[in-house]
């Protein structure tokens, strides 16, 4: 009997012990974990791209940063120049050129962080190339004029308010492709064109003078004057029109309407005079000018050296004809 009781007690104790271990295992399954004891299955991953600003001024110093991070809720930017941010996307203006390491630290609600860095080299972009100005009929070909079927090398080049039109003549190479500033006449050419403010330009003109007579008249030594006139000197309220075909140009109504306006020193960017070399070959002269604050200028060329009291304009060329074969204006980049 005692042996049976011992067996029952032993079996019961074993059963209780087994149940206790089983219960502990079950409880372990539902026990709340300590902080950090569960792995973050979607940790944050920091990433970003950047774009340099563009524009005519100092926009090259402005950078924007697009946040490409994943699984993150908080962000910390370090732009490498002492500036920081906690915005989602970044933006910074740098003081100037240099190399900077930009870092983004992304973190999630569990405190897991990821840091991504990129090095940027900031360089001021080269200034864009200045385009060459557009001159119409720069070779002085014989073309129709507005409202007329007559052909003239002065087509596109006439401003009757400040001179008489240049004339057609045979010239360099024997073709009718030169404009003539006749002797003792107030002949001229005039055309307005667009320029880039503060840009430098060169102007080249191919010309020929008739030789001075062995027995000269009253006004030997015709001269050719070249002026580049400021757009800021145009008459008040005037807006230039840039025609694309020579026959479309009117013969008056431009920004310069009087010779006095032309001769006002403050209105001129360039004044050059070609003296008679007493050699009737064609020669090329080249000059330079800066556009200043102007986005439009006018080219005015006239013959000088004659009787300034003759006619209606206060100038004439001297006793010798002058011919211009072409004029070219190019940007200096």
Coordinates of C-alpha atoms in Angstrom, one line a residue:
X1 CA 0.0 0.0 0.0
X2 CA 2.8 2.4 0.9
X3 CA 4.6 1.6 -2.3
X4 CA 1.4 2.5 -4.3
X5 CA 1.1 5.8 -2.5
X6 CA 4.7 6.6 -3.2
X7 CA 4.2 5.8 -6.9
X8 CA 1.1 8.1 -7.0
X9 CA 2.9 10.9 -5.3
X10 CA 5.9 10.6 -7.6
X11 CA 3.7 10.5 -10.7
X12 CA 1.8 13.6 -9.5
X13 CA 5.0 15.5 -8.8
X14 CA 6.4 14.7 -12.2
X15 CA 3.1 15.8 -13.8
X16 CA 3.1 19.1 -12.0
X17 CA 6.8 19.7 -12.9
X18 CA 6.1 19.0 -16.6
X19 CA 3.1 21.3 -16.6
X20 CA 5.2 24.0 -15.0
X21 CA 7.9 23.8 -17.7
X22 CA 5.2 23.8 -20.4
X23 CA 3.5 26.8 -18.8
X24 CA 6.7 28.8 -18.7
X25 CA 7.4 28.0 -22.4
X26 CA 3.9 29.3 -23.3
X27 CA 4.3 32.4 -21.2
X28 CA 7.7 33.1 -22.9
X29 CA 5.9 33.2 -26.2
X30 CA 3.7 36.2 -25.1
X31 CA 6.1 38.1 -22.9
X32 CA 6.7 41.7 -24.1
X33 CA 10.3 42.1 -25.5
X34 CA 12.8 44.6 -24.1
X35 CA 13.6 47.6 -26.2
X36 CA 15.6 46.7 -29.3
X37 CA 15.0 43.0 -28.9
X38 CA 12.9 42.8 -32.1
X39 CA 14.9 43.3 -35.4
X40 CA 13.7 46.3 -37.6
X41 CA 12.6 44.5 -40.7
X42 CA 12.5 47.7 -42.8
X43 CA 15.4 49.9 -41.6
X44 CA 15.8 53.3 -43.1
X45 CA 18.1 53.9 -46.1
X46 CA 19.4 57.4 -46.7
X47 CA 19.9 58.7 -50.3
X48 CA 19.6 62.0 -52.2
X49 CA 20.4 63.7 -55.5
X50 CA 21.3 67.3 -56.0
X51 CA 20.8 70.0 -58.7
X52 CA 22.9 73.2 -59.2
X53 CA 21.0 76.4 -59.9
X54 CA 21.1 78.1 -63.3
X55 CA 20.6 81.6 -64.4
X56 CA 22.3 84.8 -65.5
X57 CA 23.5 85.9 -62.1
X58 CA 24.8 84.0 -59.0
X59 CA 22.3 81.2 -59.2
X60 CA 25.2 78.7 -59.7
X61 CA 25.8 79.0 -55.9
X62 CA 22.3 77.7 -55.1
X63 CA 21.9 73.9 -54.7
X64 CA 18.7 71.9 -54.1
X65 CA 18.8 68.3 -52.7
X66 CA 16.0 65.8 -53.4
X67 CA 15.5 63.3 -50.6
X68 CA 15.4 59.8 -52.0
X69 CA 15.5 58.0 -48.6
X70 CA 13.2 55.1 -47.7
X71 CA 11.6 53.8 -44.5
X72 CA 12.5 57.0 -42.6
X73 CA 10.5 59.6 -40.7
X74 CA 13.2 62.1 -39.6
X75 CA 16.1 63.7 -41.5
X76 CA 19.2 65.7 -40.7
X77 CA 21.1 67.5 -43.4
X78 CA 24.7 68.7 -43.2
X79 CA 25.7 70.8 -46.2
X80 CA 29.4 70.7 -45.5
X81 CA 29.8 74.4 -45.1
X82 CA 28.4 74.7 -41.6
X83 CA 24.8 75.0 -42.6
X84 CA 22.3 72.3 -41.5
X85 CA 18.6 71.5 -41.9
X86 CA 16.0 69.1 -40.7
X87 CA 13.6 69.6 -43.7
X88 CA 12.6 66.6 -45.8
X89 CA 14.3 68.1 -48.9
X90 CA 17.4 70.2 -48.7
X91 CA 18.4 73.6 -50.1
X92 CA 21.6 75.6 -49.6
X93 CA 23.3 78.7 -51.0
X94 CA 27.1 78.3 -50.9
X95 CA 29.4 81.3 -50.5
X96 CA 31.4 80.4 -53.6
X97 CA 33.5 77.8 -55.4
X98 CA 34.8 74.8 -53.5
X99 CA 34.5 71.2 -52.6
X100 CA 31.9 70.2 -50.0
X101 CA 30.8 66.9 -48.5
X102 CA 27.0 66.8 -48.0
X103 CA 25.5 64.3 -45.6
X104 CA 21.9 63.1 -45.0
X105 CA 21.1 61.1 -41.9
X106 CA 17.7 59.4 -42.1
X107 CA 16.1 57.7 -39.0
X108 CA 12.9 55.9 -38.2
X109 CA 10.6 55.7 -35.1
X110 CA 12.7 52.9 -33.7
X111 CA 15.7 55.1 -33.6
X112 CA 17.5 53.2 -36.4
X113 CA 19.6 55.6 -38.6
X114 CA 21.3 55.6 -42.0
X115 CA 23.7 58.2 -43.3
X116 CA 24.5 58.9 -47.0
X117 CA 27.2 61.3 -48.1
X118 CA 28.2 62.9 -51.5
X119 CA 31.0 65.3 -52.3
X120 CA 30.0 68.2 -54.6
X121 CA 32.5 70.4 -56.4
X122 CA 31.1 73.9 -57.0
X123 CA 32.5 75.7 -60.0
X124 CA 31.2 78.9 -61.4
X125 CA 30.0 78.1 -65.0
X126 CA 31.6 79.7 -67.9
X127 CA 29.7 82.6 -69.4
X128 CA 27.6 81.5 -72.4
X129 CA 29.0 82.5 -75.7
X130 CA 27.8 85.8 -77.0
X131 CA 26.1 85.4 -80.4
X132 CA 27.2 87.5 -83.4
X133 CA 24.9 90.4 -84.2
X134 CA 22.7 90.1 -87.3
X135 CA 23.2 92.7 -90.0
X136 CA 21.0 92.6 -93.0
X137 CA 22.6 93.1 -96.4
X138 CA 26.0 93.4 -94.9
X139 CA 27.6 92.8 -98.3
X140 CA 25.7 95.8 -99.8
X141 CA 24.1 93.7 -102.6
X142 CA 21.7 95.5 -105.0
X143 CA 18.3 94.7 -103.6
X144 CA 14.8 96.2 -103.8
X145 CA 13.8 98.9 -101.4
X146 CA 10.5 99.3 -99.5
X147 CA 7.8 100.5 -101.9
X148 CA 10.1 100.5 -104.9
X149 CA 11.2 98.1 -107.6
X150 CA 14.5 99.9 -108.0
X151 CA 17.5 98.0 -106.8
X152 CA 20.1 99.7 -104.5
X153 CA 23.1 98.6 -102.6
X154 CA 21.7 100.8 -99.8
X155 CA 18.7 98.5 -99.3
X156 CA 18.3 98.0 -95.6
X157 CA 20.7 100.9 -94.8
X158 CA 18.8 104.1 -95.4
X159 CA 17.8 106.7 -92.7
X160 CA 16.8 109.8 -94.6
X161 CA 16.4 111.8 -91.3
X162 CA 20.2 111.9 -90.9
X163 CA 21.6 111.7 -94.5
X164 CA 21.1 110.8 -98.1
X165 CA 21.2 107.2 -99.1
X166 CA 24.4 105.6 -100.3
X167 CA 24.5 104.7 -103.9
X168 CA 25.2 101.5 -105.9
X169 CA 28.5 101.1 -107.7
X170 CA 30.8 98.5 -109.2
X171 CA 33.5 97.6 -106.8
X172 CA 35.8 95.0 -105.4
X173 CA 36.0 92.3 -108.1
X174 CA 33.9 94.3 -110.6
X175 CA 30.5 93.3 -109.4
X176 CA 27.8 95.8 -108.4
X177 CA 28.1 94.8 -104.8
X178 CA 29.5 98.0 -103.1
X179 CA 27.8 101.0 -101.6
X180 CA 29.2 104.4 -102.7
X181 CA 29.6 107.6 -100.7
X182 CA 29.6 110.0 -103.5
X183 CA 31.9 113.0 -103.6
X184 CA 30.6 116.2 -102.0
X185 CA 27.4 114.6 -100.9
X186 CA 25.9 113.7 -97.5
X187 CA 25.7 110.0 -98.2
X188 CA 25.4 107.5 -95.4
X189 CA 24.4 104.0 -94.3
X190 CA 22.5 103.3 -91.1
X191 CA 21.1 100.1 -89.4
X192 CA 20.0 99.1 -85.9
X193 CA 20.7 95.7 -84.5
X194 CA 20.5 93.7 -81.2
X195 CA 23.5 93.2 -79.0
X196 CA 24.2 91.6 -75.6
X197 CA 24.7 94.1 -72.9
X198 CA 28.3 94.6 -71.7
X199 CA 29.7 92.3 -74.5
X200 CA 32.7 93.1 -76.6
X201 CA 32.5 93.2 -80.4
X202 CA 34.8 93.7 -83.4
X203 CA 33.7 95.6 -86.5
X204 CA 35.5 95.1 -89.8
X205 CA 34.8 97.2 -92.9
X206 CA 36.3 96.8 -96.3
X207 CA 36.7 100.2 -98.1
X208 CA 38.3 102.0 -101.0
X209 CA 39.0 105.7 -101.6
X210 CA 39.5 107.3 -105.0
X211 CA 42.9 108.8 -105.1
X212 CA 43.4 112.5 -104.5
X213 CA 43.7 114.5 -107.7
X214 CA 47.0 115.9 -108.7
X215 CA 45.4 119.2 -108.9
X216 CA 43.0 118.9 -106.0
X217 CA 39.8 120.8 -105.6
X218 CA 38.6 122.7 -102.5
X219 CA 38.0 119.6 -100.4
X220 CA 40.7 117.0 -101.0
X221 CA 40.9 114.0 -98.8
X222 CA 37.5 112.4 -98.3
X223 CA 37.1 110.5 -95.0
X224 CA 34.8 107.7 -93.9
X225 CA 33.4 108.0 -90.4
X226 CA 32.1 105.0 -88.5
X227 CA 30.0 105.4 -85.4
X228 CA 28.3 102.8 -83.2
X229 CA 25.4 104.6 -81.5
X230 CA 23.8 103.6 -78.2
X231 CA 20.3 102.3 -78.0
X232 CA 19.9 104.5 -74.9
X233 CA 20.3 107.5 -77.2
X234 CA 17.2 106.6 -79.2
X235 CA 14.4 109.1 -79.1
X236 CA 12.0 108.8 -76.2
X237 CA 9.5 106.0 -76.5
X238 CA 11.2 104.3 -79.5
X239 CA 11.4 100.5 -79.7
X240 CA 13.6 99.1 -82.5
X241 CA 12.2 96.7 -85.1
X242 CA 14.7 94.1 -86.4
X243 CA 13.7 93.4 -90.0
X244 CA 14.9 90.1 -91.5
X245 CA 14.9 91.2 -95.2
X246 CA 16.4 94.3 -96.7
X247 CA 13.4 95.3 -98.8
X248 CA 11.3 95.5 -95.5
X249 CA 13.4 98.4 -94.1
X250 CA 11.7 101.9 -94.2
X251 CA 13.8 104.9 -95.1
X252 CA 13.0 106.9 -91.9
X253 CA 11.4 106.7 -88.5
X254 CA 14.3 105.1 -86.6
X255 CA 15.8 105.8 -83.2
X256 CA 18.1 108.5 -84.4
X257 CA 16.3 111.4 -86.2
X258 CA 18.8 114.3 -86.2
X259 CA 22.5 114.7 -86.9
X260 CA 22.8 116.6 -83.6
X261 CA 21.5 113.5 -81.8
X262 CA 24.1 111.4 -83.7
X263 CA 27.0 113.8 -82.8
X264 CA 26.1 113.9 -79.1
X265 CA 29.2 112.4 -77.5
X266 CA 27.3 110.6 -74.8
X267 CA 25.3 108.7 -77.5
X268 CA 28.4 107.1 -79.1
X269 CA 30.1 103.8 -78.2
X270 CA 32.6 104.1 -81.1
X271 CA 33.8 106.9 -83.4
X272 CA 36.5 106.1 -86.0
X273 CA 37.6 107.9 -89.1
X274 CA 39.3 106.3 -92.1
X275 CA 41.4 108.9 -93.9
X276 CA 42.1 108.8 -97.6
X277 CA 45.2 106.6 -98.1
X278 CA 45.6 108.0 -101.6
X279 CA 45.5 104.4 -102.8
X280 CA 42.4 103.1 -104.5
X281 CA 42.9 99.5 -103.4
X282 CA 40.5 97.9 -101.0
X283 CA 41.6 97.8 -97.4
X284 CA 40.1 96.2 -94.3
X285 CA 39.9 98.2 -91.0
X286 CA 38.9 96.5 -87.8
X287 CA 37.8 98.2 -84.6
X288 CA 36.3 97.1 -81.3
X289 CA 33.6 98.4 -79.0
X290 CA 31.7 97.4 -75.8
X291 CA 27.9 97.4 -75.8
X292 CA 27.7 98.8 -72.3
X293 CA 24.2 98.6 -70.8
X294 CA 22.6 98.6 -74.3
X295 CA 20.7 95.7 -75.8
X296 CA 20.3 97.6 -79.1
X297 CA 22.7 99.8 -81.1
X298 CA 22.9 101.5 -84.5
X299 CA 25.7 101.5 -87.0
X300 CA 26.1 104.8 -88.8
X301 CA 28.7 105.4 -91.5
X302 CA 29.1 108.6 -93.5
X303 CA 31.4 110.4 -95.8
X304 CA 33.2 113.5 -94.4
X305 CA 35.7 116.1 -95.5
X306 CA 33.5 118.3 -97.7
X307 CA 31.6 121.6 -97.3
X308 CA 29.6 121.2 -94.1
X309 CA 27.4 124.2 -95.0
X310 CA 26.2 122.5 -98.2
X311 CA 22.9 120.6 -98.2
X312 CA 20.5 119.9 -95.3
X313 CA 22.6 117.7 -93.0
X314 CA 25.6 119.7 -92.0
X315 CA 28.2 117.4 -93.6
X316 CA 29.3 116.1 -97.0
X317 CA 32.2 113.9 -98.2
X318 CA 35.2 115.5 -99.8
X319 CA 36.2 115.6 -103.4
X320 CA 36.8 111.8 -103.7
X321 CA 34.3 109.0 -103.8
X322 CA 34.5 106.3 -101.1
X323 CA 33.2 102.7 -101.5
X324 CA 32.4 100.1 -98.9
X325 CA 32.4 96.5 -100.0
X326 CA 31.1 94.9 -96.7
X327 CA 30.9 95.3 -93.0
X328 CA 31.1 92.5 -90.4
X329 CA 30.4 92.7 -86.7
X330 CA 31.3 89.7 -84.5
X331 CA 31.2 89.0 -80.8
X332 CA 34.5 88.7 -79.0
X333 CA 34.2 85.6 -76.8

